[in-house]
């Protein structure tokens, strides 16, 4: 084998650039991007010649070169963040972006985000406006609060509230509420960052009003309640509900703050779900400032919503930290759209995907599972396909003990391992995220929208060999 001859048969860059398909590629993707891939591919070819055993393999690679370049350029132009199909059944899957927005909302956002918008512009006066103005009144109406704003996420909201209202002073928290949310959000650490001193009171399982009373000093600047979103203490327990702390806060002339975690604006019990403390209840019971996530049970974009007494919210709006934590136009626009749905509870449950998925009946999910099964069977896939009942989780650190009866499509390939199929499904253009059990792949259909069914059936038909 004459390696020199092989090296000499590598096409010259100029020759490749003359090819029609490469010219077209340049027009679409630009000179630099194409050249980078082209050089990379030529380098690969040179290295291949160095190690190859058969001339034929080299000539085949050379003939495929323009096609390979096209493929590689197109692949490099694909965004890395992309839509995935969530077959895990976990509704608020933090790794999969937590709350999905609806197609209708996404469509409306397109117009707002593709150009200029009135984010901080008052269209009536023609002067500077406030970015919270688009949803502040709405939030007040929905929660009963006097004022509201939103920052980057709920962790930021807690930090901003404590820094604005309690820096340099003490904040009393029950030992049963010193929560870690995950991703290094721990109440004691956030407290330290905010410049406030954490004063623990009570015990892990029992904290009484007298514990709070005993912990108050001249330096106490706030009382903080934290919703134990992602764990439960059961058995011999006692905690003081926020409303019972109101008189103490008033007497000491300090704000009572409550971190609610998930922002629930509707009565979940009405929809067959365990009751979670609602934002309205907290405000009604006299809590001065509450905060909650935008992308947990609220079903909106990532945000930390703060609502409460105007004098406190004003203090936060003026805090320089707010500038560092503020939401952008994408979030502001999405938040307004989602909050508007709550003006009518039954519409919210239909139009906000998280709520819709939460309360869809197991029978309805099962129907969708049966539909997918039929589609897979008519694709003649080489696998055993069955519909099984399963349990979905809420996720996102909300309702940790709740399991929602659901249905899954179980796919057991005849000639390939479940792990292999699961990996291949992750490699699709629209990746399908599934679970493995019993040497089979299964898709909990609660989190799979009907619009994906055809694509899933086709992809699996191609994948399973
Ligand atoms: C989830 C949660 C947070 C953090 O909210 P993010 O929006 O994820 O930053 C803080 N406090 C509680 C009680 C939570 O449940």
PDB file of C-alpha atoms in Angstrom, residues 67-339:
ATOM      1  CA  UNK A  67     -21.513  14.690   2.268  1.00  0.00           C
ATOM      2  CA  UNK A  68     -19.742  14.249   5.610  1.00  0.00           C
ATOM      3  CA  UNK A  69     -18.841  17.927   5.677  1.00  0.00           C
ATOM      4  CA  UNK A  70     -22.475  18.899   5.019  1.00  0.00           C
ATOM      5  CA  UNK A  71     -23.660  16.626   7.786  1.00  0.00           C
ATOM      6  CA  UNK A  72     -21.104  17.882  10.284  1.00  0.00           C
ATOM      7  CA  UNK A  73     -21.815  21.560   9.533  1.00  0.00           C
ATOM      8  CA  UNK A  74     -25.544  21.028   9.935  1.00  0.00           C
ATOM      9  CA  UNK A  75     -24.981  19.168  13.181  1.00  0.00           C
ATOM     10  CA  UNK A  76     -22.726  21.900  14.575  1.00  0.00           C
ATOM     11  CA  UNK A  77     -25.395  24.462  13.748  1.00  0.00           C
ATOM     12  CA  UNK A  78     -28.022  22.579  15.782  1.00  0.00           C
ATOM     13  CA  UNK A  79     -28.609  24.204  19.169  1.00  0.00           C
ATOM     14  CA  UNK A  80     -27.510  21.996  22.050  1.00  0.00           C
ATOM     15  CA  UNK A  81     -30.535  22.896  24.168  1.00  0.00           C
ATOM     16  CA  UNK A  82     -33.501  21.344  22.463  1.00  0.00           C
ATOM     17  CA  UNK A  83     -36.967  19.983  23.012  1.00  0.00           C
ATOM     18  CA  UNK A  84     -37.094  16.550  24.646  1.00  0.00           C
ATOM     19  CA  UNK A  85     -40.027  14.238  25.253  1.00  0.00           C
ATOM     20  CA  UNK A  86     -40.441  13.611  28.980  1.00  0.00           C
ATOM     21  CA  UNK A  87     -41.441   9.982  29.427  1.00  0.00           C
ATOM     22  CA  UNK A  88     -40.452   9.883  33.098  1.00  0.00           C
ATOM     23  CA  UNK A  89     -43.850  10.917  34.454  1.00  0.00           C
ATOM     24  CA  UNK A  90     -42.170  13.432  36.760  1.00  0.00           C
ATOM     25  CA  UNK A  91     -44.145  16.589  36.093  1.00  0.00           C
ATOM     26  CA  UNK A  92     -41.735  19.178  37.515  1.00  0.00           C
ATOM     27  CA  UNK A  93     -38.487  17.584  36.355  1.00  0.00           C
ATOM     28  CA  UNK A  94     -35.814  20.118  37.297  1.00  0.00           C
ATOM     29  CA  UNK A  95     -33.264  18.549  34.929  1.00  0.00           C
ATOM     30  CA  UNK A  96     -35.771  18.803  32.086  1.00  0.00           C
ATOM     31  CA  UNK A  97     -36.505  22.477  32.645  1.00  0.00           C
ATOM     32  CA  UNK A  98     -39.253  22.159  35.295  1.00  0.00           C
ATOM     33  CA  UNK A  99     -42.586  23.634  34.176  1.00  0.00           C
ATOM     34  CA  UNK A 100     -43.267  23.491  30.422  1.00  0.00           C
ATOM     35  CA  UNK A 101     -45.245  26.355  28.892  1.00  0.00           C
ATOM     36  CA  UNK A 102     -48.157  25.682  26.556  1.00  0.00           C
ATOM     37  CA  UNK A 103     -47.811  25.922  22.772  1.00  0.00           C
ATOM     38  CA  UNK A 104     -50.328  28.791  22.815  1.00  0.00           C
ATOM     39  CA  UNK A 105     -48.233  30.760  25.279  1.00  0.00           C
ATOM     40  CA  UNK A 106     -45.033  29.981  23.404  1.00  0.00           C
ATOM     41  CA  UNK A 107     -46.676  31.264  20.213  1.00  0.00           C
ATOM     42  CA  UNK A 108     -47.559  34.560  21.906  1.00  0.00           C
ATOM     43  CA  UNK A 109     -44.048  34.876  23.319  1.00  0.00           C
ATOM     44  CA  UNK A 110     -42.578  34.565  19.840  1.00  0.00           C
ATOM     45  CA  UNK A 111     -43.899  37.953  18.826  1.00  0.00           C
ATOM     46  CA  UNK A 112     -42.790  39.656  22.030  1.00  0.00           C
ATOM     47  CA  UNK A 113     -39.309  38.216  22.135  1.00  0.00           C
ATOM     48  CA  UNK A 114     -38.441  38.461  18.436  1.00  0.00           C
ATOM     49  CA  UNK A 115     -38.417  42.244  18.508  1.00  0.00           C
ATOM     50  CA  UNK A 116     -38.732  45.219  20.793  1.00  0.00           C
ATOM     51  CA  UNK A 117     -41.354  45.287  23.522  1.00  0.00           C
ATOM     52  CA  UNK A 118     -42.635  47.696  26.165  1.00  0.00           C
ATOM     53  CA  UNK A 119     -40.764  45.977  29.017  1.00  0.00           C
ATOM     54  CA  UNK A 120     -39.920  49.237  30.792  1.00  0.00           C
ATOM     55  CA  UNK A 121     -41.927  51.659  28.719  1.00  0.00           C
ATOM     56  CA  UNK A 122     -45.275  53.134  29.717  1.00  0.00           C
ATOM     57  CA  UNK A 123     -47.333  53.261  26.529  1.00  0.00           C
ATOM     58  CA  UNK A 124     -49.826  55.727  28.053  1.00  0.00           C
ATOM     59  CA  UNK A 125     -47.386  58.392  29.152  1.00  0.00           C
ATOM     60  CA  UNK A 126     -44.634  57.646  26.652  1.00  0.00           C
ATOM     61  CA  UNK A 127     -42.205  57.579  29.547  1.00  0.00           C
ATOM     62  CA  UNK A 128     -40.125  55.070  31.429  1.00  0.00           C
ATOM     63  CA  UNK A 129     -42.210  52.300  32.987  1.00  0.00           C
ATOM     64  CA  UNK A 130     -41.575  49.509  35.467  1.00  0.00           C
ATOM     65  CA  UNK A 131     -40.910  45.927  34.407  1.00  0.00           C
ATOM     66  CA  UNK A 132     -43.139  44.572  37.173  1.00  0.00           C
ATOM     67  CA  UNK A 133     -46.070  46.739  36.106  1.00  0.00           C
ATOM     68  CA  UNK A 134     -47.246  44.142  33.561  1.00  0.00           C
ATOM     69  CA  UNK A 135     -48.141  41.619  36.230  1.00  0.00           C
ATOM     70  CA  UNK A 136     -48.036  43.402  39.608  1.00  0.00           C
ATOM     71  CA  UNK A 137     -51.731  44.302  39.655  1.00  0.00           C
ATOM     72  CA  UNK A 138     -52.620  40.821  38.479  1.00  0.00           C
ATOM     73  CA  UNK A 139     -50.560  39.242  41.262  1.00  0.00           C
ATOM     74  CA  UNK A 140     -52.180  41.519  43.825  1.00  0.00           C
ATOM     75  CA  UNK A 141     -55.624  40.607  42.562  1.00  0.00           C
ATOM     76  CA  UNK A 142     -54.863  36.880  42.635  1.00  0.00           C
ATOM     77  CA  UNK A 143     -53.141  36.820  46.023  1.00  0.00           C
ATOM     78  CA  UNK A 144     -54.756  39.696  47.903  1.00  0.00           C
ATOM     79  CA  UNK A 145     -51.359  41.341  48.432  1.00  0.00           C
ATOM     80  CA  UNK A 146     -50.768  45.117  48.276  1.00  0.00           C
ATOM     81  CA  UNK A 147     -47.691  44.929  46.094  1.00  0.00           C
ATOM     82  CA  UNK A 148     -45.636  42.379  44.187  1.00  0.00           C
ATOM     83  CA  UNK A 149     -42.504  41.880  42.106  1.00  0.00           C
ATOM     84  CA  UNK A 150     -40.462  39.021  40.659  1.00  0.00           C
ATOM     85  CA  UNK A 151     -36.780  38.132  40.571  1.00  0.00           C
ATOM     86  CA  UNK A 152     -34.660  35.422  38.955  1.00  0.00           C
ATOM     87  CA  UNK A 153     -35.901  32.500  41.101  1.00  0.00           C
ATOM     88  CA  UNK A 154     -37.221  31.761  44.548  1.00  0.00           C
ATOM     89  CA  UNK A 155     -33.722  31.389  45.991  1.00  0.00           C
ATOM     90  CA  UNK A 156     -33.042  34.954  44.824  1.00  0.00           C
ATOM     91  CA  UNK A 157     -36.361  36.068  46.307  1.00  0.00           C
ATOM     92  CA  UNK A 158     -35.445  34.706  49.754  1.00  0.00           C
ATOM     93  CA  UNK A 159     -32.020  36.347  49.530  1.00  0.00           C
ATOM     94  CA  UNK A 160     -33.476  39.697  48.482  1.00  0.00           C
ATOM     95  CA  UNK A 161     -36.187  39.685  51.154  1.00  0.00           C
ATOM     96  CA  UNK A 162     -33.752  38.869  53.958  1.00  0.00           C
ATOM     97  CA  UNK A 163     -31.156  41.335  52.709  1.00  0.00           C
ATOM     98  CA  UNK A 164     -33.719  44.126  52.350  1.00  0.00           C
ATOM     99  CA  UNK A 165     -35.577  43.597  55.609  1.00  0.00           C
ATOM    100  CA  UNK A 166     -33.135  41.975  58.006  1.00  0.00           C
ATOM    101  CA  UNK A 167     -29.466  42.626  57.091  1.00  0.00           C
ATOM    102  CA  UNK A 168     -27.468  43.403  60.216  1.00  0.00           C
ATOM    103  CA  UNK A 169     -30.147  41.921  62.449  1.00  0.00           C
ATOM    104  CA  UNK A 170     -31.508  38.585  63.597  1.00  0.00           C
ATOM    105  CA  UNK A 171     -34.112  36.381  61.915  1.00  0.00           C
ATOM    106  CA  UNK A 172     -35.895  33.636  63.856  1.00  0.00           C
ATOM    107  CA  UNK A 173     -36.543  30.296  62.135  1.00  0.00           C
ATOM    108  CA  UNK A 174     -37.848  27.008  63.543  1.00  0.00           C
ATOM    109  CA  UNK A 175     -35.297  24.158  63.681  1.00  0.00           C
ATOM    110  CA  UNK A 176     -37.855  22.056  61.815  1.00  0.00           C
ATOM    111  CA  UNK A 177     -37.686  24.411  58.837  1.00  0.00           C
ATOM    112  CA  UNK A 178     -33.959  24.723  58.153  1.00  0.00           C
ATOM    113  CA  UNK A 179     -34.480  23.369  54.677  1.00  0.00           C
ATOM    114  CA  UNK A 180     -32.079  22.301  51.953  1.00  0.00           C
ATOM    115  CA  UNK A 181     -33.764  22.501  48.575  1.00  0.00           C
ATOM    116  CA  UNK A 182     -30.931  21.027  46.516  1.00  0.00           C
ATOM    117  CA  UNK A 183     -28.380  22.718  44.315  1.00  0.00           C
ATOM    118  CA  UNK A 184     -26.824  24.209  47.481  1.00  0.00           C
ATOM    119  CA  UNK A 185     -29.868  26.233  48.507  1.00  0.00           C
ATOM    120  CA  UNK A 186     -29.843  25.935  52.281  1.00  0.00           C
ATOM    121  CA  UNK A 187     -31.629  28.363  54.554  1.00  0.00           C
ATOM    122  CA  UNK A 188     -28.624  28.885  56.903  1.00  0.00           C
ATOM    123  CA  UNK A 189     -26.339  29.640  53.935  1.00  0.00           C
ATOM    124  CA  UNK A 190     -28.772  32.044  52.275  1.00  0.00           C
ATOM    125  CA  UNK A 191     -29.209  33.764  55.618  1.00  0.00           C
ATOM    126  CA  UNK A 192     -25.442  34.272  55.928  1.00  0.00           C
ATOM    127  CA  UNK A 193     -25.245  35.640  52.367  1.00  0.00           C
ATOM    128  CA  UNK A 194     -28.053  38.091  53.108  1.00  0.00           C
ATOM    129  CA  UNK A 195     -26.171  39.615  56.024  1.00  0.00           C
ATOM    130  CA  UNK A 196     -28.755  38.522  58.585  1.00  0.00           C
ATOM    131  CA  UNK A 197     -28.029  36.301  61.575  1.00  0.00           C
ATOM    132  CA  UNK A 198     -30.031  33.081  61.830  1.00  0.00           C
ATOM    133  CA  UNK A 199     -31.561  32.435  65.221  1.00  0.00           C
ATOM    134  CA  UNK A 200     -32.775  28.852  65.467  1.00  0.00           C
ATOM    135  CA  UNK A 201     -35.648  28.082  67.769  1.00  0.00           C
ATOM    136  CA  UNK A 202     -37.548  24.998  68.943  1.00  0.00           C
ATOM    137  CA  UNK A 203     -36.454  21.482  68.018  1.00  0.00           C
ATOM    138  CA  UNK A 204     -36.414  19.441  64.835  1.00  0.00           C
ATOM    139  CA  UNK A 205     -39.858  17.939  65.453  1.00  0.00           C
ATOM    140  CA  UNK A 206     -41.547  20.454  67.752  1.00  0.00           C
ATOM    141  CA  UNK A 207     -41.580  24.213  67.764  1.00  0.00           C
ATOM    142  CA  UNK A 208     -44.148  26.186  69.758  1.00  0.00           C
ATOM    143  CA  UNK A 209     -45.177  29.828  69.878  1.00  0.00           C
ATOM    144  CA  UNK A 210     -43.351  30.171  73.194  1.00  0.00           C
ATOM    145  CA  UNK A 211     -40.113  29.169  71.429  1.00  0.00           C
ATOM    146  CA  UNK A 212     -40.483  32.104  69.034  1.00  0.00           C
ATOM    147  CA  UNK A 213     -41.355  34.437  71.910  1.00  0.00           C
ATOM    148  CA  UNK A 214     -38.293  33.358  73.863  1.00  0.00           C
ATOM    149  CA  UNK A 215     -36.001  33.922  70.870  1.00  0.00           C
ATOM    150  CA  UNK A 216     -37.033  37.528  70.243  1.00  0.00           C
ATOM    151  CA  UNK A 217     -34.438  40.159  71.208  1.00  0.00           C
ATOM    152  CA  UNK A 218     -33.923  43.849  70.413  1.00  0.00           C
ATOM    153  CA  UNK A 219     -31.993  42.770  67.347  1.00  0.00           C
ATOM    154  CA  UNK A 220     -34.769  40.634  65.886  1.00  0.00           C
ATOM    155  CA  UNK A 221     -35.672  42.041  62.482  1.00  0.00           C
ATOM    156  CA  UNK A 222     -38.018  39.362  61.151  1.00  0.00           C
ATOM    157  CA  UNK A 223     -39.709  36.010  61.718  1.00  0.00           C
ATOM    158  CA  UNK A 224     -39.297  33.532  58.875  1.00  0.00           C
ATOM    159  CA  UNK A 225     -41.469  30.513  58.067  1.00  0.00           C
ATOM    160  CA  UNK A 226     -40.176  28.092  55.435  1.00  0.00           C
ATOM    161  CA  UNK A 227     -42.416  25.548  53.755  1.00  0.00           C
ATOM    162  CA  UNK A 228     -40.857  22.097  54.050  1.00  0.00           C
ATOM    163  CA  UNK A 229     -41.567  21.475  50.358  1.00  0.00           C
ATOM    164  CA  UNK A 230     -39.460  18.429  49.755  1.00  0.00           C
ATOM    165  CA  UNK A 231     -39.697  16.477  53.012  1.00  0.00           C
ATOM    166  CA  UNK A 232     -42.144  15.778  55.793  1.00  0.00           C
ATOM    167  CA  UNK A 233     -41.602  15.340  59.503  1.00  0.00           C
ATOM    168  CA  UNK A 234     -44.257  12.933  60.749  1.00  0.00           C
ATOM    169  CA  UNK A 235     -45.120  11.486  64.131  1.00  0.00           C
ATOM    170  CA  UNK A 236     -44.613  13.456  67.356  1.00  0.00           C
ATOM    171  CA  UNK A 237     -44.545  16.896  65.749  1.00  0.00           C
ATOM    172  CA  UNK A 238     -45.728  20.412  66.255  1.00  0.00           C
ATOM    173  CA  UNK A 239     -45.235  23.574  64.241  1.00  0.00           C
ATOM    174  CA  UNK A 240     -46.681  27.050  64.548  1.00  0.00           C
ATOM    175  CA  UNK A 241     -48.842  28.017  61.572  1.00  0.00           C
ATOM    176  CA  UNK A 242     -47.955  31.418  60.130  1.00  0.00           C
ATOM    177  CA  UNK A 243     -51.242  32.932  61.262  1.00  0.00           C
ATOM    178  CA  UNK A 244     -50.399  32.213  64.905  1.00  0.00           C
ATOM    179  CA  UNK A 245     -47.162  34.174  64.533  1.00  0.00           C
ATOM    180  CA  UNK A 246     -48.928  37.295  63.252  1.00  0.00           C
ATOM    181  CA  UNK A 247     -49.679  38.808  66.702  1.00  0.00           C
ATOM    182  CA  UNK A 248     -46.069  38.296  67.833  1.00  0.00           C
ATOM    183  CA  UNK A 249     -44.697  39.969  64.677  1.00  0.00           C
ATOM    184  CA  UNK A 250     -47.118  42.868  65.111  1.00  0.00           C
ATOM    185  CA  UNK A 251     -46.263  43.304  68.757  1.00  0.00           C
ATOM    186  CA  UNK A 252     -42.541  43.408  67.935  1.00  0.00           C
ATOM    187  CA  UNK A 253     -43.195  45.613  64.875  1.00  0.00           C
ATOM    188  CA  UNK A 254     -41.239  43.267  62.626  1.00  0.00           C
ATOM    189  CA  UNK A 255     -42.291  41.592  59.380  1.00  0.00           C
ATOM    190  CA  UNK A 256     -43.436  37.984  59.231  1.00  0.00           C
ATOM    191  CA  UNK A 257     -41.972  36.385  56.113  1.00  0.00           C
ATOM    192  CA  UNK A 258     -43.033  33.079  54.580  1.00  0.00           C
ATOM    193  CA  UNK A 259     -41.140  31.149  51.917  1.00  0.00           C
ATOM    194  CA  UNK A 260     -43.931  29.060  50.397  1.00  0.00           C
ATOM    195  CA  UNK A 261     -41.734  27.160  47.934  1.00  0.00           C
ATOM    196  CA  UNK A 262     -44.340  26.216  45.329  1.00  0.00           C
ATOM    197  CA  UNK A 263     -46.743  28.964  44.458  1.00  0.00           C
ATOM    198  CA  UNK A 264     -50.188  27.470  44.613  1.00  0.00           C
ATOM    199  CA  UNK A 265     -52.952  29.841  43.558  1.00  0.00           C
ATOM    200  CA  UNK A 266     -55.817  27.363  43.282  1.00  0.00           C
ATOM    201  CA  UNK A 267     -57.477  24.916  45.626  1.00  0.00           C
ATOM    202  CA  UNK A 268     -55.679  21.688  44.706  1.00  0.00           C
ATOM    203  CA  UNK A 269     -58.019  19.593  46.869  1.00  0.00           C
ATOM    204  CA  UNK A 270     -60.832  20.400  44.456  1.00  0.00           C
ATOM    205  CA  UNK A 271     -58.804  18.567  41.815  1.00  0.00           C
ATOM    206  CA  UNK A 272     -58.107  15.515  43.917  1.00  0.00           C
ATOM    207  CA  UNK A 273     -54.631  16.546  45.039  1.00  0.00           C
ATOM    208  CA  UNK A 274     -53.240  16.983  48.535  1.00  0.00           C
ATOM    209  CA  UNK A 275     -53.697  20.481  49.910  1.00  0.00           C
ATOM    210  CA  UNK A 276     -50.662  22.753  49.712  1.00  0.00           C
ATOM    211  CA  UNK A 277     -50.618  26.125  51.443  1.00  0.00           C
ATOM    212  CA  UNK A 278     -51.979  28.648  48.953  1.00  0.00           C
ATOM    213  CA  UNK A 279     -50.541  32.106  48.492  1.00  0.00           C
ATOM    214  CA  UNK A 280     -53.926  33.706  49.196  1.00  0.00           C
ATOM    215  CA  UNK A 281     -54.213  31.862  52.523  1.00  0.00           C
ATOM    216  CA  UNK A 282     -50.799  33.122  53.610  1.00  0.00           C
ATOM    217  CA  UNK A 283     -51.583  36.732  52.704  1.00  0.00           C
ATOM    218  CA  UNK A 284     -55.074  36.505  54.236  1.00  0.00           C
ATOM    219  CA  UNK A 285     -53.707  35.168  57.481  1.00  0.00           C
ATOM    220  CA  UNK A 286     -51.597  38.287  57.864  1.00  0.00           C
ATOM    221  CA  UNK A 287     -48.146  37.254  56.605  1.00  0.00           C
ATOM    222  CA  UNK A 288     -46.331  40.448  55.582  1.00  0.00           C
ATOM    223  CA  UNK A 289     -44.192  39.102  52.761  1.00  0.00           C
ATOM    224  CA  UNK A 290     -44.401  35.774  50.907  1.00  0.00           C
ATOM    225  CA  UNK A 291     -42.259  34.342  48.147  1.00  0.00           C
ATOM    226  CA  UNK A 292     -42.583  31.325  45.854  1.00  0.00           C
ATOM    227  CA  UNK A 293     -41.212  29.816  42.636  1.00  0.00           C
ATOM    228  CA  UNK A 294     -42.614  30.665  39.225  1.00  0.00           C
ATOM    229  CA  UNK A 295     -41.810  27.268  37.744  1.00  0.00           C
ATOM    230  CA  UNK A 296     -43.076  24.848  40.346  1.00  0.00           C
ATOM    231  CA  UNK A 297     -46.803  24.313  40.921  1.00  0.00           C
ATOM    232  CA  UNK A 298     -47.575  27.734  39.462  1.00  0.00           C
ATOM    233  CA  UNK A 299     -46.570  26.306  36.079  1.00  0.00           C
ATOM    234  CA  UNK A 300     -44.802  29.369  34.723  1.00  0.00           C
ATOM    235  CA  UNK A 301     -41.249  30.443  33.826  1.00  0.00           C
ATOM    236  CA  UNK A 302     -38.331  30.306  36.264  1.00  0.00           C
ATOM    237  CA  UNK A 303     -38.884  33.206  38.652  1.00  0.00           C
ATOM    238  CA  UNK A 304     -39.117  34.069  42.313  1.00  0.00           C
ATOM    239  CA  UNK A 305     -42.322  35.932  43.044  1.00  0.00           C
ATOM    240  CA  UNK A 306     -42.518  38.245  46.035  1.00  0.00           C
ATOM    241  CA  UNK A 307     -45.871  39.562  47.272  1.00  0.00           C
ATOM    242  CA  UNK A 308     -46.942  41.405  50.386  1.00  0.00           C
ATOM    243  CA  UNK A 309     -47.196  44.767  52.131  1.00  0.00           C
ATOM    244  CA  UNK A 310     -46.304  47.696  49.909  1.00  0.00           C
ATOM    245  CA  UNK A 311     -43.841  49.284  52.333  1.00  0.00           C
ATOM    246  CA  UNK A 312     -41.741  46.105  52.344  1.00  0.00           C
ATOM    247  CA  UNK A 313     -41.959  45.414  48.604  1.00  0.00           C
ATOM    248  CA  UNK A 314     -40.928  49.038  47.952  1.00  0.00           C
ATOM    249  CA  UNK A 315     -37.848  48.492  50.113  1.00  0.00           C
ATOM    250  CA  UNK A 316     -36.939  45.513  47.944  1.00  0.00           C
ATOM    251  CA  UNK A 317     -37.518  47.343  44.690  1.00  0.00           C
ATOM    252  CA  UNK A 318     -35.040  50.008  45.877  1.00  0.00           C
ATOM    253  CA  UNK A 319     -32.385  47.497  46.992  1.00  0.00           C
ATOM    254  CA  UNK A 320     -29.388  47.585  44.581  1.00  0.00           C
ATOM    255  CA  UNK A 321     -29.337  43.774  44.766  1.00  0.00           C
ATOM    256  CA  UNK A 322     -32.607  43.766  42.798  1.00  0.00           C
ATOM    257  CA  UNK A 323     -30.735  44.931  39.720  1.00  0.00           C
ATOM    258  CA  UNK A 324     -28.514  41.844  39.921  1.00  0.00           C
ATOM    259  CA  UNK A 325     -31.455  39.504  40.440  1.00  0.00           C
ATOM    260  CA  UNK A 326     -33.968  40.990  38.044  1.00  0.00           C
ATOM    261  CA  UNK A 327     -35.978  39.054  35.501  1.00  0.00           C
ATOM    262  CA  UNK A 328     -35.600  39.624  31.768  1.00  0.00           C
ATOM    263  CA  UNK A 329     -38.248  40.294  29.138  1.00  0.00           C
ATOM    264  CA  UNK A 330     -38.746  36.582  28.345  1.00  0.00           C
ATOM    265  CA  UNK A 331     -39.636  35.837  31.941  1.00  0.00           C
ATOM    266  CA  UNK A 332     -41.755  38.936  32.446  1.00  0.00           C
ATOM    267  CA  UNK A 333     -43.788  38.191  29.319  1.00  0.00           C
ATOM    268  CA  UNK A 334     -44.253  34.505  30.146  1.00  0.00           C
ATOM    269  CA  UNK A 335     -45.181  35.245  33.738  1.00  0.00           C
ATOM    270  CA  UNK A 336     -47.904  37.666  32.684  1.00  0.00           C
ATOM    271  CA  UNK A 337     -49.380  35.122  30.251  1.00  0.00           C
ATOM    272  CA  UNK A 338     -49.459  32.329  32.826  1.00  0.00           C
ATOM    273  CA  UNK A 339     -50.819  34.526  35.622  1.00  0.00           C
TER     274      UNK A 339
END
